[in-house]
PDB file of C-alpha atoms in Angstrom:
ATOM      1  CA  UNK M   1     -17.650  25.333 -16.403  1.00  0.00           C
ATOM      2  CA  UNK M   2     -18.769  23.547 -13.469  1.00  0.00           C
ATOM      3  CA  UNK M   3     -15.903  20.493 -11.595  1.00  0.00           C
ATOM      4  CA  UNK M   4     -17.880  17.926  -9.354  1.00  0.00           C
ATOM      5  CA  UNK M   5     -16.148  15.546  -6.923  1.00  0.00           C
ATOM      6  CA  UNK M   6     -18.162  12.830  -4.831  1.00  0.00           C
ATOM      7  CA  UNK M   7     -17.496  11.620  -1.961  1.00  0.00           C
ATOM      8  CA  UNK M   8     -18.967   9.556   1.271  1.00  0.00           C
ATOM      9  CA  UNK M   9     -19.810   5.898  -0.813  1.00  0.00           C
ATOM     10  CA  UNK M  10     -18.319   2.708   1.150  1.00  0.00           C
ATOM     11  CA  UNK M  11     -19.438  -0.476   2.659  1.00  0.00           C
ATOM     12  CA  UNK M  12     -23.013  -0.745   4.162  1.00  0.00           C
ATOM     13  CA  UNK M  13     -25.008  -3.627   5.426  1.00  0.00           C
ATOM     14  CA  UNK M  14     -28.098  -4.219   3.735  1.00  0.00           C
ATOM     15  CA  UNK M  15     -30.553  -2.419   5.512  1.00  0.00           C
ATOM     16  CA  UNK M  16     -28.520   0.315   6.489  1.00  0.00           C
ATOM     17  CA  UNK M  17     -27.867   3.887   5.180  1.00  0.00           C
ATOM     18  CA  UNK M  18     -25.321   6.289   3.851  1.00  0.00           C
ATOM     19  CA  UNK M  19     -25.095   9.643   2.162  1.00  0.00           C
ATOM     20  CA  UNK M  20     -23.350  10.849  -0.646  1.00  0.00           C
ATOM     21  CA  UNK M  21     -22.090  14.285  -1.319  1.00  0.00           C
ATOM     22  CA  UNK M  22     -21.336  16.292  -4.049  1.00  0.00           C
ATOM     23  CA  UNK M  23     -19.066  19.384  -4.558  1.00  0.00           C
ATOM     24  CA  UNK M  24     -18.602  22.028  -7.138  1.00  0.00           C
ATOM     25  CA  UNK M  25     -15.700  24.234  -8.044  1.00  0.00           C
ATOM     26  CA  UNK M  26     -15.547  26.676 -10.835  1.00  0.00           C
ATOM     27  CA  UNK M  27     -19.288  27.689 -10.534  1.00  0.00           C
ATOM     28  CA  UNK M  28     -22.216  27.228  -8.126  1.00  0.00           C
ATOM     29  CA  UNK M  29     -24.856  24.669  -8.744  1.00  0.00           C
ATOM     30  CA  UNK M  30     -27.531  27.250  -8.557  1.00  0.00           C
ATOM     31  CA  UNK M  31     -27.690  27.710 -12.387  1.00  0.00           C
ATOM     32  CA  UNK M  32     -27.710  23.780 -12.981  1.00  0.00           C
ATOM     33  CA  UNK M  33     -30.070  20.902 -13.280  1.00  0.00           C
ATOM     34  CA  UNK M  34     -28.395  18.165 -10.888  1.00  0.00           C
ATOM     35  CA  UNK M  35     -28.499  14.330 -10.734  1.00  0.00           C
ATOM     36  CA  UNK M  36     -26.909  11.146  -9.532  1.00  0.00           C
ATOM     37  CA  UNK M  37     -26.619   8.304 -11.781  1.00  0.00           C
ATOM     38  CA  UNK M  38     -25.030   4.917 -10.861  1.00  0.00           C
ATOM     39  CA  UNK M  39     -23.527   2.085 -12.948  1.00  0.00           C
ATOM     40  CA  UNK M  40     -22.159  -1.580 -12.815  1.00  0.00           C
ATOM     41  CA  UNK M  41     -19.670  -3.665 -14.436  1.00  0.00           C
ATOM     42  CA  UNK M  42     -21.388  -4.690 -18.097  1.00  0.00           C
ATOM     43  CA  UNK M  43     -24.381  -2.150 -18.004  1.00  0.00           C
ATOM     44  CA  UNK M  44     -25.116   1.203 -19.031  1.00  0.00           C
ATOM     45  CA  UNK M  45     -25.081   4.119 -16.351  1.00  0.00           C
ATOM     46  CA  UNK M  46     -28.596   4.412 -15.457  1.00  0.00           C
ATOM     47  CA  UNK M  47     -30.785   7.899 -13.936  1.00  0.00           C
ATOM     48  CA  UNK M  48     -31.096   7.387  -9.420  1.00  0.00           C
ATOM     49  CA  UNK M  49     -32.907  10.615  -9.281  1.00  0.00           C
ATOM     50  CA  UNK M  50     -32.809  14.418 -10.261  1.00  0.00           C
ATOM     51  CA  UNK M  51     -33.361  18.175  -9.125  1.00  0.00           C
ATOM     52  CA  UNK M  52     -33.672  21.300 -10.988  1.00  0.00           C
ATOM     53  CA  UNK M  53     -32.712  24.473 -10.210  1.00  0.00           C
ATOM     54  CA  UNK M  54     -36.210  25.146  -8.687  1.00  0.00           C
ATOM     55  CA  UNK M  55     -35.529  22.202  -6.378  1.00  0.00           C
ATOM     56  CA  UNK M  56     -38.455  20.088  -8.079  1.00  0.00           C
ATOM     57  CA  UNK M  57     -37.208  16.195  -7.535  1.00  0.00           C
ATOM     58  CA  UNK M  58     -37.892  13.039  -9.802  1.00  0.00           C
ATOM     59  CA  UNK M  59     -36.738   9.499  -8.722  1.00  0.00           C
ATOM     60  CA  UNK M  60     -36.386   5.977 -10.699  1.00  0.00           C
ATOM     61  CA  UNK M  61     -38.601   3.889  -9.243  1.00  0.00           C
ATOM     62  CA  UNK M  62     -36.132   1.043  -7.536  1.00  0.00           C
ATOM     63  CA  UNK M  63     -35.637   4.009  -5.332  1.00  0.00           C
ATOM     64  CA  UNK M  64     -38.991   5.823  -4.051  1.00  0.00           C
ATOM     65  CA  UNK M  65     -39.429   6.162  -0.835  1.00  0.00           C
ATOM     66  CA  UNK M  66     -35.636   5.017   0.186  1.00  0.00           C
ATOM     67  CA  UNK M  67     -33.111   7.761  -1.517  1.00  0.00           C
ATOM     68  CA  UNK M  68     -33.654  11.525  -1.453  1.00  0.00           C
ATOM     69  CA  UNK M  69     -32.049  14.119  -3.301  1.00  0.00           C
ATOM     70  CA  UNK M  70     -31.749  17.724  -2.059  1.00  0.00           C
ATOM     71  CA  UNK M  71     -29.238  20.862  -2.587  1.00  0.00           C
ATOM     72  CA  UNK M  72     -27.805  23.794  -0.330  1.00  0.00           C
ATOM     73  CA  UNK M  73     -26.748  26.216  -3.036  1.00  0.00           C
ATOM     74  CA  UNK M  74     -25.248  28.640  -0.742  1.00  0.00           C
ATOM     75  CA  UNK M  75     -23.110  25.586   0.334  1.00  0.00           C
ATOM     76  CA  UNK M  76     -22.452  24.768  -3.682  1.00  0.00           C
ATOM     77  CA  UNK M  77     -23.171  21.032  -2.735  1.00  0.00           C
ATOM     78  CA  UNK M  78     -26.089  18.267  -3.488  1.00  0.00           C
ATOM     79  CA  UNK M  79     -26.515  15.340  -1.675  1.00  0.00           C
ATOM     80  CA  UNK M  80     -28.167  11.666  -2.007  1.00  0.00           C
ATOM     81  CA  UNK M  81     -29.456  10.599   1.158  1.00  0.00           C
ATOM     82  CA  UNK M  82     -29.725   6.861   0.513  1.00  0.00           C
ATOM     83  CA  UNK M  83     -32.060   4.778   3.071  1.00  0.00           C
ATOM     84  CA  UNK M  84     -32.572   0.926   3.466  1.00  0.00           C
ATOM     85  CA  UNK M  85     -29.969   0.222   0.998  1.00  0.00           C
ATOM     86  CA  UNK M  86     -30.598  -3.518  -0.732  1.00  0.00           C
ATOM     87  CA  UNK M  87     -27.651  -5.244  -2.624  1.00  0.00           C
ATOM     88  CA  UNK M  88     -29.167  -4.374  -5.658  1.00  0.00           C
ATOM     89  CA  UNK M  89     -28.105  -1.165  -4.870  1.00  0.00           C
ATOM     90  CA  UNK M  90     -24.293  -1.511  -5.326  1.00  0.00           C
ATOM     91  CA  UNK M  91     -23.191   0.163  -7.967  1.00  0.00           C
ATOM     92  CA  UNK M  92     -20.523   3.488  -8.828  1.00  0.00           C
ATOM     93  CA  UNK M  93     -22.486   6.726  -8.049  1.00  0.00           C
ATOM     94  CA  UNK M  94     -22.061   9.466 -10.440  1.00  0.00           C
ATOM     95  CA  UNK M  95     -22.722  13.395  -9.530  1.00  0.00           C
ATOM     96  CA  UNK M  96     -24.068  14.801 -12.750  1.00  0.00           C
ATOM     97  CA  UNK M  97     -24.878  18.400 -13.755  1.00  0.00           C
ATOM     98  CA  UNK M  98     -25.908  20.114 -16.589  1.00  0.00           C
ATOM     99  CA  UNK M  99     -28.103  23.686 -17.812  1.00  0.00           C
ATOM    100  CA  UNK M 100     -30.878  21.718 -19.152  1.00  0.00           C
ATOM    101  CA  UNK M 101     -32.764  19.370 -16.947  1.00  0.00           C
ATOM    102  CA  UNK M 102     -34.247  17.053 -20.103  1.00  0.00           C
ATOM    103  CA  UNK M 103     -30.284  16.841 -21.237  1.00  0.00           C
ATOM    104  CA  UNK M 104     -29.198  15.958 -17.654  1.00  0.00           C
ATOM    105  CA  UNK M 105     -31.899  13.447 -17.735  1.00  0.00           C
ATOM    106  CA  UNK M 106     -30.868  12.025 -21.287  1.00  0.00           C
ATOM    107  CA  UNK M 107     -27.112  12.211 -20.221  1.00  0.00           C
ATOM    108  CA  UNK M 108     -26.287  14.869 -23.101  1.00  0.00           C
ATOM    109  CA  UNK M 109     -23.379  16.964 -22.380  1.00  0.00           C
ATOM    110  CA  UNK M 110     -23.418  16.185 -18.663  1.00  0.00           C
ATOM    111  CA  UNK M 111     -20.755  17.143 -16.441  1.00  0.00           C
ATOM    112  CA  UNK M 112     -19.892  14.274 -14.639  1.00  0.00           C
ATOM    113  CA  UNK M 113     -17.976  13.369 -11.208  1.00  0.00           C
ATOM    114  CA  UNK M 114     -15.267  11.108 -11.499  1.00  0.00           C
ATOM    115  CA  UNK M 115     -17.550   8.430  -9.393  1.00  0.00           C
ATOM    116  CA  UNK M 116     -17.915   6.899  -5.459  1.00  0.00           C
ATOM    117  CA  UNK M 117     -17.738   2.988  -4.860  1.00  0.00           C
ATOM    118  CA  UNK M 118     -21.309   2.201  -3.485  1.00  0.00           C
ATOM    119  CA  UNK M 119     -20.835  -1.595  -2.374  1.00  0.00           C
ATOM    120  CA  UNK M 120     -24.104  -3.182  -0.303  1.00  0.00           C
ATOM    121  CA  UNK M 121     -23.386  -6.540   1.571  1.00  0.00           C
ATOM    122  CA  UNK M 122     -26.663  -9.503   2.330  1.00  0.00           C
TER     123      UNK M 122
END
């Protein structure tokens, strides 16, 4: 079993940039399929990007060219890089991970982080 905590989400200026982290206990991410999701109030959770355990990468399109994604399994942590950050943007991050990259995408079975407040101001 694999425990993920997130952390570095806060208050940004639009235009500006943070980066999230998350960590693993119980297991190393080297095994795992990783992702972050994000979700507001009155929507479903929805896929920010992905990266299997070869390190191949896959992005929603709201965020090409602004977030990356990358891991450091010797460090047992992934990251979201997150670059000229809109309003649109704010939303509760989610750390996902899961042995099957198609189940982490379909959010089947995921192990999920308990979440990092993400809030963008105009």
């Amino acid at each position: 079993q694999v425990q993920l905590v997130e952390s570095g989400g806060g208050l940004v200026q639009a235009g500006g940039s943070l980066r999230l982290s998350c960590a693993a206990s119980g297991r190393t991410f080297s095994d795992y399929a990783l992702g972050w999701f994000r979700q507001v109030p009155g929507k479903q959770r929805e896929l920010v990007a992905t990266i299997s355990s070869d390190s191949t990468t896959n992005y929603a399109d709201s965020v090409k060219g602004r977030f990356t994604i990358s891991r450091d399994n010797a460090k047992n942590t992934m990251y979201l890089q997150m670059d000229s950050l809109k309003p649109e943007d704010t939303a509760v991050y989610y750390c996902a991970a899961n042995p099957i990259l198609n189940l982490l995408a379909a959010k089947q079975l995921n192990t999920w982080g308990q979440g990092t407040q993400v809030t963008v101001s105009s």
